[in-house]
Amino acid sequence: MDVVVVPTAVDVATYAADLVAARIAAEPGMVLGVATGSSPVGIYRELARRRTEGTLELSHLTCFALDEYVGLAPGHPRSYAAYLDREIARPWGLASSRVRVPEASRPDLEVAAAEYEQEIAAAGGIDLQILGIGTNGHIGFNEPISSLSSRTRVAALTAQTRTDNARFFDGPDDVPTRCLTQGLGTILEARQVVLVAQGERKAAAVAAAVEGPVAARCPASVLQFHPRTVLVLDEAAASGLTSGTCLRPVPGRGDGGGPRGSAPAS
Ligand code: GLP
């Protein structure tokens, strides 16, 4: 794992957008894995800004979501399909057919899960996966005690996650109890992973993921097995890391208030 620590949440978005944009510029038709939630929004908006200014072409991408709630009507504004339409398809100029989301309103959820895996494989796999992290260490909706080799499946949301996500709904009782999510084994097959986290409320989960044992109680810790993962953290999210965790200046960025951390995988 590479860990990059930058001062603020805005810096996280800019730094991670630089990483993603460089990869897209080199391979405009790549397959991008896109997380939902608040953490990656700054990246998506920064990429959209670059598209608007004419420096980045995004319309050739194919995107795959990590997960979707079960039990929301199609088109529900809090569904991840609606989120990705708002934050990615429209601002990036992408045909909606290029933004794939698990079909969690189907009656045959197990079949939908298997077909989603097949779709990812047919697209050639995920080239770069953007991730956030839950306060309990989840990635996608792989909650604690998920199998470290799990595949796309129906899963239950923990009370903690439903409480965390209540801010997007009218209240905690409106947050669905189940989801369709890519598994940890699915996520590990992405060729490159960029995980972003901001704020102190993520500090414990980040520390467990980076420095804790690889354990199902912190699903993100499985990324320790991934050969090409970079975490981009603001100082608050990094505050639980103990000293000496692969922190060194980033070449070319200086050390006078600029980002510090290990150089990310390019
Ligand atoms: C959500 C999503 C995850 C996301 C995480 C953190 O519920 N399923 O993909 O990374 O929880 O959310 P946020 O970025 O809003 O803190």
PDB file of C-alpha atoms and ligand atoms in Angstrom:
ATOM      1  CA  MET A   1       0.000   0.000   0.000  1.00  0.00           C
ATOM      2  CA  ASP A   2       1.095   3.534  -0.675  1.00  0.00           C
ATOM      3  CA  VAL A   3      -0.209   6.183   1.680  1.00  0.00           C
ATOM      4  CA  VAL A   4      -0.324   9.838   0.694  1.00  0.00           C
ATOM      5  CA  VAL A   5      -1.330  12.386   3.315  1.00  0.00           C
ATOM      6  CA  VAL A   6      -2.381  15.847   2.169  1.00  0.00           C
ATOM      7  CA  PRO A   7      -3.575  18.741   4.327  1.00  0.00           C
ATOM      8  CA  THR A   8      -7.259  19.028   3.482  1.00  0.00           C
ATOM      9  CA  ALA A   9     -10.212  17.287   1.878  1.00  0.00           C
ATOM     10  CA  VAL A  10      -9.893  19.594  -1.123  1.00  0.00           C
ATOM     11  CA  ASP A  11      -6.300  18.436  -1.561  1.00  0.00           C
ATOM     12  CA  VAL A  12      -7.484  14.814  -1.416  1.00  0.00           C
ATOM     13  CA  ALA A  13      -9.844  15.448  -4.330  1.00  0.00           C
ATOM     14  CA  THR A  14      -7.217  17.252  -6.386  1.00  0.00           C
ATOM     15  CA  TYR A  15      -4.488  14.720  -5.722  1.00  0.00           C
ATOM     16  CA  ALA A  16      -6.695  11.721  -6.449  1.00  0.00           C
ATOM     17  CA  ALA A  17      -8.170  13.413  -9.532  1.00  0.00           C
ATOM     18  CA  ASP A  18      -4.615  13.909 -10.814  1.00  0.00           C
ATOM     19  CA  LEU A  19      -3.953  10.173 -10.441  1.00  0.00           C
ATOM     20  CA  VAL A  20      -7.187   9.174 -12.143  1.00  0.00           C
ATOM     21  CA  ALA A  21      -6.890  11.788 -14.905  1.00  0.00           C
ATOM     22  CA  ALA A  22      -3.364  10.658 -15.760  1.00  0.00           C
ATOM     23  CA  ARG A  23      -4.597   7.119 -16.192  1.00  0.00           C
ATOM     24  CA  ILE A  24      -7.577   8.203 -18.309  1.00  0.00           C
ATOM     25  CA  ALA A  25      -5.408  10.408 -20.500  1.00  0.00           C
ATOM     26  CA  ALA A  26      -3.160   7.415 -21.203  1.00  0.00           C
ATOM     27  CA  GLU A  27      -6.091   5.100 -21.876  1.00  0.00           C
ATOM     28  CA  PRO A  28      -9.333   6.990 -22.651  1.00  0.00           C
ATOM     29  CA  GLY A  29     -11.350   3.787 -23.138  1.00  0.00           C
ATOM     30  CA  MET A  30     -10.414   2.304 -19.778  1.00  0.00           C
ATOM     31  CA  VAL A  31     -12.797   0.682 -17.318  1.00  0.00           C
ATOM     32  CA  LEU A  32     -13.233   2.757 -14.170  1.00  0.00           C
ATOM     33  CA  GLY A  33     -14.721   1.437 -10.939  1.00  0.00           C
ATOM     34  CA  VAL A  34     -16.674   4.157  -9.174  1.00  0.00           C
ATOM     35  CA  ALA A  35     -17.590   4.342  -5.510  1.00  0.00           C
ATOM     36  CA  THR A  36     -20.583   6.266  -4.243  1.00  0.00           C
ATOM     37  CA  GLY A  37     -20.973   8.162  -0.966  1.00  0.00           C
ATOM     38  CA  SER A  38     -19.567  11.582  -0.160  1.00  0.00           C
ATOM     39  CA  SER A  39     -15.855  10.726  -0.234  1.00  0.00           C
ATOM     40  CA  PRO A  40     -15.264  10.590  -4.020  1.00  0.00           C
ATOM     41  CA  VAL A  41     -17.587  13.452  -5.016  1.00  0.00           C
ATOM     42  CA  GLY A  42     -14.731  15.967  -5.085  1.00  0.00           C
ATOM     43  CA  ILE A  43     -12.825  13.732  -7.517  1.00  0.00           C
ATOM     44  CA  TYR A  44     -15.814  13.412  -9.822  1.00  0.00           C
ATOM     45  CA  ARG A  45     -16.435  17.161  -9.844  1.00  0.00           C
ATOM     46  CA  GLU A  46     -12.770  17.937 -10.446  1.00  0.00           C
ATOM     47  CA  LEU A  47     -12.724  15.541 -13.413  1.00  0.00           C
ATOM     48  CA  ALA A  48     -15.922  17.150 -14.728  1.00  0.00           C
ATOM     49  CA  ARG A  49     -14.267  20.572 -14.385  1.00  0.00           C
ATOM     50  CA  ARG A  50     -11.319  19.414 -16.464  1.00  0.00           C
ATOM     51  CA  ARG A  51     -13.704  18.078 -19.091  1.00  0.00           C
ATOM     52  CA  THR A  52     -15.492  21.439 -19.218  1.00  0.00           C
ATOM     53  CA  GLU A  53     -12.222  23.316 -19.628  1.00  0.00           C
ATOM     54  CA  GLY A  54     -11.369  20.942 -22.469  1.00  0.00           C
ATOM     55  CA  THR A  55      -8.323  19.224 -20.974  1.00  0.00           C
ATOM     56  CA  LEU A  56      -9.805  15.784 -20.344  1.00  0.00           C
ATOM     57  CA  GLU A  57     -11.996  13.503 -22.473  1.00  0.00           C
ATOM     58  CA  LEU A  58     -14.229  11.253 -20.390  1.00  0.00           C
ATOM     59  CA  SER A  59     -16.869  10.033 -22.822  1.00  0.00           C
ATOM     60  CA  HIS A  60     -15.019   6.849 -23.811  1.00  0.00           C
ATOM     61  CA  LEU A  61     -14.915   5.428 -20.288  1.00  0.00           C
ATOM     62  CA  THR A  62     -16.942   2.501 -19.093  1.00  0.00           C
ATOM     63  CA  CYS A  63     -17.831   2.759 -15.391  1.00  0.00           C
ATOM     64  CA  PHE A  64     -18.938   0.102 -12.938  1.00  0.00           C
ATOM     65  CA  ALA A  65     -20.528   0.938  -9.598  1.00  0.00           C
ATOM     66  CA  LEU A  66     -19.576  -1.026  -6.516  1.00  0.00           C
ATOM     67  CA  ASP A  67     -23.028  -1.479  -5.111  1.00  0.00           C
ATOM     68  CA  GLU A  68     -26.708  -0.587  -5.021  1.00  0.00           C
ATOM     69  CA  TYR A  69     -29.396  -0.589  -2.354  1.00  0.00           C
ATOM     70  CA  VAL A  70     -32.050  -3.291  -2.517  1.00  0.00           C
ATOM     71  CA  GLY A  71     -35.605  -2.081  -2.024  1.00  0.00           C
ATOM     72  CA  LEU A  72     -35.525   1.351  -3.626  1.00  0.00           C
ATOM     73  CA  ALA A  73     -37.759   1.934  -6.639  1.00  0.00           C
ATOM     74  CA  PRO A  74     -35.845   2.374  -9.926  1.00  0.00           C
ATOM     75  CA  GLY A  75     -35.000   6.055 -10.295  1.00  0.00           C
ATOM     76  CA  HIS A  76     -35.223   6.711  -6.538  1.00  0.00           C
ATOM     77  CA  PRO A  77     -33.134   9.862  -5.945  1.00  0.00           C
ATOM     78  CA  ARG A  78     -31.118   8.131  -3.189  1.00  0.00           C
ATOM     79  CA  SER A  79     -30.318   5.093  -5.301  1.00  0.00           C
ATOM     80  CA  TYR A  80     -26.730   4.805  -6.408  1.00  0.00           C
ATOM     81  CA  ALA A  81     -27.930   4.657 -10.007  1.00  0.00           C
ATOM     82  CA  ALA A  82     -29.387   8.155  -9.552  1.00  0.00           C
ATOM     83  CA  TYR A  83     -26.210   9.324  -7.779  1.00  0.00           C
ATOM     84  CA  LEU A  84     -24.042   8.129 -10.666  1.00  0.00           C
ATOM     85  CA  ASP A  85     -26.330   9.731 -13.208  1.00  0.00           C
ATOM     86  CA  ARG A  86     -26.017  13.073 -11.335  1.00  0.00           C
ATOM     87  CA  GLU A  87     -22.316  12.971 -10.524  1.00  0.00           C
ATOM     88  CA  ILE A  88     -20.860  11.031 -13.444  1.00  0.00           C
ATOM     89  CA  ALA A  89     -22.970  10.241 -16.512  1.00  0.00           C
ATOM     90  CA  ARG A  90     -24.297  13.738 -17.124  1.00  0.00           C
ATOM     91  CA  PRO A  91     -21.325  15.890 -16.051  1.00  0.00           C
ATOM     92  CA  TRP A  92     -18.861  13.594 -17.793  1.00  0.00           C
ATOM     93  CA  GLY A  93     -20.846  13.395 -21.036  1.00  0.00           C
ATOM     94  CA  LEU A  94     -21.155   9.622 -20.759  1.00  0.00           C
ATOM     95  CA  ALA A  95     -23.960   7.634 -22.357  1.00  0.00           C
ATOM     96  CA  SER A  96     -25.962   6.102 -19.508  1.00  0.00           C
ATOM     97  CA  SER A  97     -25.261   2.653 -20.977  1.00  0.00           C
ATOM     98  CA  ARG A  98     -21.602   3.222 -20.074  1.00  0.00           C
ATOM     99  CA  VAL A  99     -22.366   3.552 -16.366  1.00  0.00           C
ATOM    100  CA  ARG A 100     -23.240   0.116 -15.034  1.00  0.00           C
ATOM    101  CA  VAL A 101     -24.888  -0.424 -11.648  1.00  0.00           C
ATOM    102  CA  PRO A 102     -25.953  -3.717 -10.018  1.00  0.00           C
ATOM    103  CA  GLU A 103     -29.607  -4.305 -10.847  1.00  0.00           C
ATOM    104  CA  ALA A 104     -30.915  -4.446  -7.315  1.00  0.00           C
ATOM    105  CA  SER A 105     -34.580  -4.000  -8.139  1.00  0.00           C
ATOM    106  CA  ARG A 106     -34.757  -7.332  -9.977  1.00  0.00           C
ATOM    107  CA  PRO A 107     -36.572 -10.220  -8.285  1.00  0.00           C
ATOM    108  CA  ASP A 108     -33.743 -12.648  -9.091  1.00  0.00           C
ATOM    109  CA  LEU A 109     -30.984 -10.920  -7.152  1.00  0.00           C
ATOM    110  CA  GLU A 110     -28.587 -13.857  -7.167  1.00  0.00           C
ATOM    111  CA  VAL A 111     -28.798 -14.002 -10.955  1.00  0.00           C
ATOM    112  CA  ALA A 112     -28.345 -10.226 -11.170  1.00  0.00           C
ATOM    113  CA  ALA A 113     -25.222 -10.557  -8.997  1.00  0.00           C
ATOM    114  CA  ALA A 114     -23.748 -13.301 -11.172  1.00  0.00           C
ATOM    115  CA  GLU A 115     -24.514 -11.346 -14.336  1.00  0.00           C
ATOM    116  CA  TYR A 116     -22.811  -8.260 -12.922  1.00  0.00           C
ATOM    117  CA  GLU A 117     -19.636 -10.254 -12.401  1.00  0.00           C
ATOM    118  CA  GLN A 118     -19.906 -11.486 -15.991  1.00  0.00           C
ATOM    119  CA  GLU A 119     -20.394  -7.943 -17.267  1.00  0.00           C
ATOM    120  CA  ILE A 120     -17.253  -6.758 -15.508  1.00  0.00           C
ATOM    121  CA  ALA A 121     -15.300  -9.683 -16.929  1.00  0.00           C
ATOM    122  CA  ALA A 122     -16.686  -9.091 -20.426  1.00  0.00           C
ATOM    123  CA  ALA A 123     -15.522  -5.465 -20.231  1.00  0.00           C
ATOM    124  CA  GLY A 124     -12.004  -6.744 -19.534  1.00  0.00           C
ATOM    125  CA  GLY A 125     -12.035  -6.144 -15.765  1.00  0.00           C
ATOM    126  CA  ILE A 126     -11.687  -2.919 -13.793  1.00  0.00           C
ATOM    127  CA  ASP A 127      -8.554  -0.947 -14.675  1.00  0.00           C
ATOM    128  CA  LEU A 128      -8.777   1.510 -11.791  1.00  0.00           C
ATOM    129  CA  GLN A 129     -11.144   1.283  -8.833  1.00  0.00           C
ATOM    130  CA  ILE A 130     -11.979   4.397  -6.806  1.00  0.00           C
ATOM    131  CA  LEU A 131     -12.967   3.539  -3.226  1.00  0.00           C
ATOM    132  CA  GLY A 132     -14.195   5.269  -0.107  1.00  0.00           C
ATOM    133  CA  ILE A 133     -14.235   3.577   3.282  1.00  0.00           C
ATOM    134  CA  GLY A 134     -17.005   3.233   5.828  1.00  0.00           C
ATOM    135  CA  THR A 135     -16.493   4.167   9.475  1.00  0.00           C
ATOM    136  CA  ASN A 136     -16.513   0.431  10.216  1.00  0.00           C
ATOM    137  CA  GLY A 137     -13.932  -0.305   7.522  1.00  0.00           C
ATOM    138  CA  HIS A 138     -16.342  -1.419   4.817  1.00  0.00           C
ATOM    139  CA  ILE A 139     -15.529  -1.013   1.138  1.00  0.00           C
ATOM    140  CA  GLY A 140     -18.393  -1.170  -1.312  1.00  0.00           C
ATOM    141  CA  PHE A 141     -20.981  -2.566   1.057  1.00  0.00           C
ATOM    142  CA  ASN A 142     -18.738  -5.357   2.303  1.00  0.00           C
ATOM    143  CA  GLU A 143     -19.469  -5.029   5.972  1.00  0.00           C
ATOM    144  CA  PRO A 144     -17.328  -6.496   8.763  1.00  0.00           C
ATOM    145  CA  ILE A 145     -17.076 -10.283   8.648  1.00  0.00           C
ATOM    146  CA  SER A 146     -17.541 -10.367   4.873  1.00  0.00           C
ATOM    147  CA  SER A 147     -15.518 -13.156   3.346  1.00  0.00           C
ATOM    148  CA  LEU A 148     -12.222 -11.771   2.133  1.00  0.00           C
ATOM    149  CA  SER A 149     -12.756 -13.653  -1.134  1.00  0.00           C
ATOM    150  CA  SER A 150     -16.462 -12.748  -1.559  1.00  0.00           C
ATOM    151  CA  ARG A 151     -17.983 -12.045  -4.942  1.00  0.00           C
ATOM    152  CA  THR A 152     -20.907  -9.830  -5.979  1.00  0.00           C
ATOM    153  CA  ARG A 153     -23.856 -10.833  -3.819  1.00  0.00           C
ATOM    154  CA  VAL A 154     -26.777  -9.744  -1.703  1.00  0.00           C
ATOM    155  CA  ALA A 155     -25.584  -8.492   1.673  1.00  0.00           C
ATOM    156  CA  ALA A 156     -27.083  -6.957   4.795  1.00  0.00           C
ATOM    157  CA  LEU A 157     -26.164  -3.487   6.015  1.00  0.00           C
ATOM    158  CA  THR A 158     -25.042  -3.047   9.601  1.00  0.00           C
ATOM    159  CA  ALA A 159     -26.809  -0.703  11.989  1.00  0.00           C
ATOM    160  CA  GLN A 160     -23.705   1.506  11.970  1.00  0.00           C
ATOM    161  CA  THR A 161     -23.760   1.893   8.184  1.00  0.00           C
ATOM    162  CA  ARG A 162     -27.495   2.561   8.152  1.00  0.00           C
ATOM    163  CA  THR A 163     -26.990   5.250  10.799  1.00  0.00           C
ATOM    164  CA  ASP A 164     -24.065   6.740   8.858  1.00  0.00           C
ATOM    165  CA  ASN A 165     -26.090   6.844   5.642  1.00  0.00           C
ATOM    166  CA  ALA A 166     -29.269   8.175   7.265  1.00  0.00           C
ATOM    167  CA  ARG A 167     -28.041  11.673   6.358  1.00  0.00           C
ATOM    168  CA  PHE A 168     -28.862  10.912   2.716  1.00  0.00           C
ATOM    169  CA  PHE A 169     -32.423   9.831   3.570  1.00  0.00           C
ATOM    170  CA  ASP A 170     -35.316  11.253   5.567  1.00  0.00           C
ATOM    171  CA  GLY A 171     -34.206   9.209   8.571  1.00  0.00           C
ATOM    172  CA  PRO A 172     -32.459   6.007   9.667  1.00  0.00           C
ATOM    173  CA  ASP A 173     -35.568   3.882   9.148  1.00  0.00           C
ATOM    174  CA  ASP A 174     -35.670   4.854   5.485  1.00  0.00           C
ATOM    175  CA  VAL A 175     -32.194   3.436   4.791  1.00  0.00           C
ATOM    176  CA  PRO A 176     -32.554   0.051   3.101  1.00  0.00           C
ATOM    177  CA  THR A 177     -31.410  -2.992   5.039  1.00  0.00           C
ATOM    178  CA  ARG A 178     -29.908  -4.885   2.105  1.00  0.00           C
ATOM    179  CA  CYS A 179     -27.783  -4.254  -0.957  1.00  0.00           C
ATOM    180  CA  LEU A 180     -26.130  -5.849  -3.947  1.00  0.00           C
ATOM    181  CA  THR A 181     -22.395  -5.295  -3.652  1.00  0.00           C
ATOM    182  CA  GLN A 182     -19.257  -6.328  -5.444  1.00  0.00           C
ATOM    183  CA  GLY A 183     -17.345  -8.678  -3.178  1.00  0.00           C
ATOM    184  CA  LEU A 184     -13.907  -8.171  -1.688  1.00  0.00           C
ATOM    185  CA  GLY A 185     -12.566 -10.784  -4.101  1.00  0.00           C
ATOM    186  CA  THR A 186     -14.101  -8.832  -6.978  1.00  0.00           C
ATOM    187  CA  ILE A 187     -12.567  -5.558  -5.805  1.00  0.00           C
ATOM    188  CA  LEU A 188      -9.144  -7.168  -5.377  1.00  0.00           C
ATOM    189  CA  GLU A 189      -9.133  -8.020  -9.086  1.00  0.00           C
ATOM    190  CA  ALA A 190      -9.077  -4.342 -10.066  1.00  0.00           C
ATOM    191  CA  ARG A 191      -5.667  -3.556 -11.558  1.00  0.00           C
ATOM    192  CA  GLN A 192      -5.230  -0.389  -9.526  1.00  0.00           C
ATOM    193  CA  VAL A 193      -7.055   0.963  -6.483  1.00  0.00           C
ATOM    194  CA  VAL A 194      -7.286   4.568  -5.267  1.00  0.00           C
ATOM    195  CA  LEU A 195      -8.980   4.844  -1.863  1.00  0.00           C
ATOM    196  CA  VAL A 196      -9.818   8.274  -0.503  1.00  0.00           C
ATOM    197  CA  ALA A 197     -10.787   9.208   3.052  1.00  0.00           C
ATOM    198  CA  GLN A 198     -11.394  12.542   4.706  1.00  0.00           C
ATOM    199  CA  GLY A 199     -12.115  13.573   8.265  1.00  0.00           C
ATOM    200  CA  GLU A 200     -11.463  12.277  11.729  1.00  0.00           C
ATOM    201  CA  ARG A 201     -14.492  10.011  11.713  1.00  0.00           C
ATOM    202  CA  LYS A 202     -12.604   7.780   9.245  1.00  0.00           C
ATOM    203  CA  ALA A 203      -9.341   7.741  11.234  1.00  0.00           C
ATOM    204  CA  ALA A 204      -9.940   4.503  13.152  1.00  0.00           C
ATOM    205  CA  ALA A 205     -11.062   2.599  10.055  1.00  0.00           C
ATOM    206  CA  VAL A 206      -8.096   3.880   8.060  1.00  0.00           C
ATOM    207  CA  ALA A 207      -5.656   2.874  10.802  1.00  0.00           C
ATOM    208  CA  ALA A 208      -7.176  -0.613  11.015  1.00  0.00           C
ATOM    209  CA  ALA A 209      -7.046  -0.986   7.239  1.00  0.00           C
ATOM    210  CA  VAL A 210      -3.433   0.149   6.907  1.00  0.00           C
ATOM    211  CA  GLU A 211      -1.764  -1.027  10.112  1.00  0.00           C
ATOM    212  CA  GLY A 212      -4.099  -3.636  11.528  1.00  0.00           C
ATOM    213  CA  PRO A 213      -4.069  -7.324  10.738  1.00  0.00           C
ATOM    214  CA  VAL A 214      -5.780  -8.430   7.550  1.00  0.00           C
ATOM    215  CA  ALA A 215      -9.061  -9.424   9.089  1.00  0.00           C
ATOM    216  CA  ALA A 216     -12.710  -9.687   8.112  1.00  0.00           C
ATOM    217  CA  ARG A 217     -13.589  -7.336  10.955  1.00  0.00           C
ATOM    218  CA  CYS A 218     -11.999  -4.544   8.884  1.00  0.00           C
ATOM    219  CA  PRO A 219     -12.850  -5.425   5.264  1.00  0.00           C
ATOM    220  CA  ALA A 220     -10.614  -2.677   3.811  1.00  0.00           C
ATOM    221  CA  SER A 221      -7.596  -4.393   5.373  1.00  0.00           C
ATOM    222  CA  VAL A 222      -7.797  -6.923   2.538  1.00  0.00           C
ATOM    223  CA  LEU A 223      -6.258  -4.207   0.346  1.00  0.00           C
ATOM    224  CA  GLN A 224      -2.957  -5.055   2.046  1.00  0.00           C
ATOM    225  CA  PHE A 225      -2.943  -7.977  -0.402  1.00  0.00           C
ATOM    226  CA  HIS A 226      -3.456  -5.710  -3.407  1.00  0.00           C
ATOM    227  CA  PRO A 227      -0.224  -4.944  -5.267  1.00  0.00           C
ATOM    228  CA  ARG A 228      -1.187  -1.500  -6.522  1.00  0.00           C
ATOM    229  CA  THR A 229      -3.256   0.410  -3.983  1.00  0.00           C
ATOM    230  CA  VAL A 230      -2.804   4.026  -2.970  1.00  0.00           C
ATOM    231  CA  LEU A 231      -4.661   5.677  -0.100  1.00  0.00           C
ATOM    232  CA  VAL A 232      -5.080   9.438  -0.375  1.00  0.00           C
ATOM    233  CA  LEU A 233      -5.940  10.847   3.048  1.00  0.00           C
ATOM    234  CA  ASP A 234      -6.355  14.227   4.589  1.00  0.00           C
ATOM    235  CA  GLU A 235      -4.522  14.801   7.855  1.00  0.00           C
ATOM    236  CA  ALA A 236      -7.606  14.139   9.958  1.00  0.00           C
ATOM    237  CA  ALA A 237      -8.268  10.759   8.309  1.00  0.00           C
ATOM    238  CA  ALA A 238      -4.590   9.875   8.738  1.00  0.00           C
ATOM    239  CA  SER A 239      -4.495  10.904  12.397  1.00  0.00           C
ATOM    240  CA  GLY A 240      -4.822   7.336  13.702  1.00  0.00           C
ATOM    241  CA  LEU A 241      -1.756   6.101  11.830  1.00  0.00           C
ATOM    242  CA  THR A 242       1.295   5.572  13.984  1.00  0.00           C
ATOM    243  CA  SER A 243       4.518   7.347  13.091  1.00  0.00           C
ATOM    244  CA  GLY A 244       6.731   5.961  10.418  1.00  0.00           C
ATOM    245  CA  THR A 245       4.028   4.469   8.253  1.00  0.00           C
ATOM    246  CA  CYS A 246       5.719   4.832   4.890  1.00  0.00           C
ATOM    247  CA  LEU A 247       5.496   8.611   5.052  1.00  0.00           C
ATOM    248  CA  ARG A 248       8.035  10.455   2.981  1.00  0.00           C
ATOM    249  CA  PRO A 249       7.886  13.595   0.836  1.00  0.00           C
ATOM    250  CA  VAL A 250       6.243  13.330  -2.537  1.00  0.00           C
ATOM    251  CA  PRO A 251       8.809  14.133  -5.239  1.00  0.00           C
ATOM    252  CA  GLY A 252       8.283  17.514  -6.799  1.00  0.00           C
ATOM    253  CA  ARG A 253       5.800  18.743  -4.223  1.00  0.00           C
ATOM    254  CA  GLY A 254       8.276  20.102  -1.691  1.00  0.00           C
ATOM    255  CA  ASP A 255       7.822  19.842   2.034  1.00  0.00           C
ATOM    256  CA  GLY A 256       6.625  23.337   2.858  1.00  0.00           C
ATOM    257  CA  GLY A 257       3.006  22.559   3.576  1.00  0.00           C
ATOM    258  CA  GLY A 258       2.609  20.377   0.537  1.00  0.00           C
ATOM    259  CA  PRO A 259       1.486  16.787   0.600  1.00  0.00           C
ATOM    260  CA  ARG A 260       3.583  14.237   2.429  1.00  0.00           C
ATOM    261  CA  GLY A 261       3.455  10.530   2.054  1.00  0.00           C
ATOM    262  CA  SER A 262       4.832   7.849  -0.141  1.00  0.00           C
ATOM    263  CA  ALA A 263       4.859   8.362  -3.858  1.00  0.00           C
ATOM    264  CA  PRO A 264       1.742   6.850  -5.342  1.00  0.00           C
ATOM    265  CA  ALA A 265       1.782   4.087  -7.907  1.00  0.00           C
ATOM    266  CA  SER A 266       1.590   5.776 -11.279  1.00  0.00           C
TER     267      SER A 266
HETATM  268  C1  GLP B   1     -21.178   3.957   1.413  1.00  0.00           C
HETATM  269  C2  GLP B   1     -20.792   3.168   0.147  1.00  0.00           C
HETATM  270  C3  GLP B   1     -19.317   2.995   0.076  1.00  0.00           C
HETATM  271  C4  GLP B   1     -18.672   4.258   0.595  1.00  0.00           C
HETATM  272  C5  GLP B   1     -18.880   4.325   2.088  1.00  0.00           C
HETATM  273  C6  GLP B   1     -18.448   5.611   2.720  1.00  0.00           C
HETATM  274  O1  GLP B   1     -22.324   3.578   2.011  1.00  0.00           O
HETATM  275  N1  GLP B   1     -21.448   1.929  -0.041  1.00  0.00           N
HETATM  276  O2  GLP B   1     -18.922   2.704  -1.244  1.00  0.00           O
HETATM  277  O3  GLP B   1     -17.303   4.276   0.334  1.00  0.00           O
HETATM  278  O4  GLP B   1     -20.195   3.972   2.417  1.00  0.00           O
HETATM  279  O5  GLP B   1     -19.379   6.629   2.504  1.00  0.00           O
HETATM  280  P1  GLP B   1     -19.001   8.168   2.604  1.00  0.00           P
HETATM  281  O6  GLP B   1     -18.013   8.422   1.526  1.00  0.00           O
HETATM  282  O7  GLP B   1     -20.300   8.896   2.358  1.00  0.00           O
HETATM  283  O8  GLP B   1     -18.448   8.397   3.954  1.00  0.00           O
END
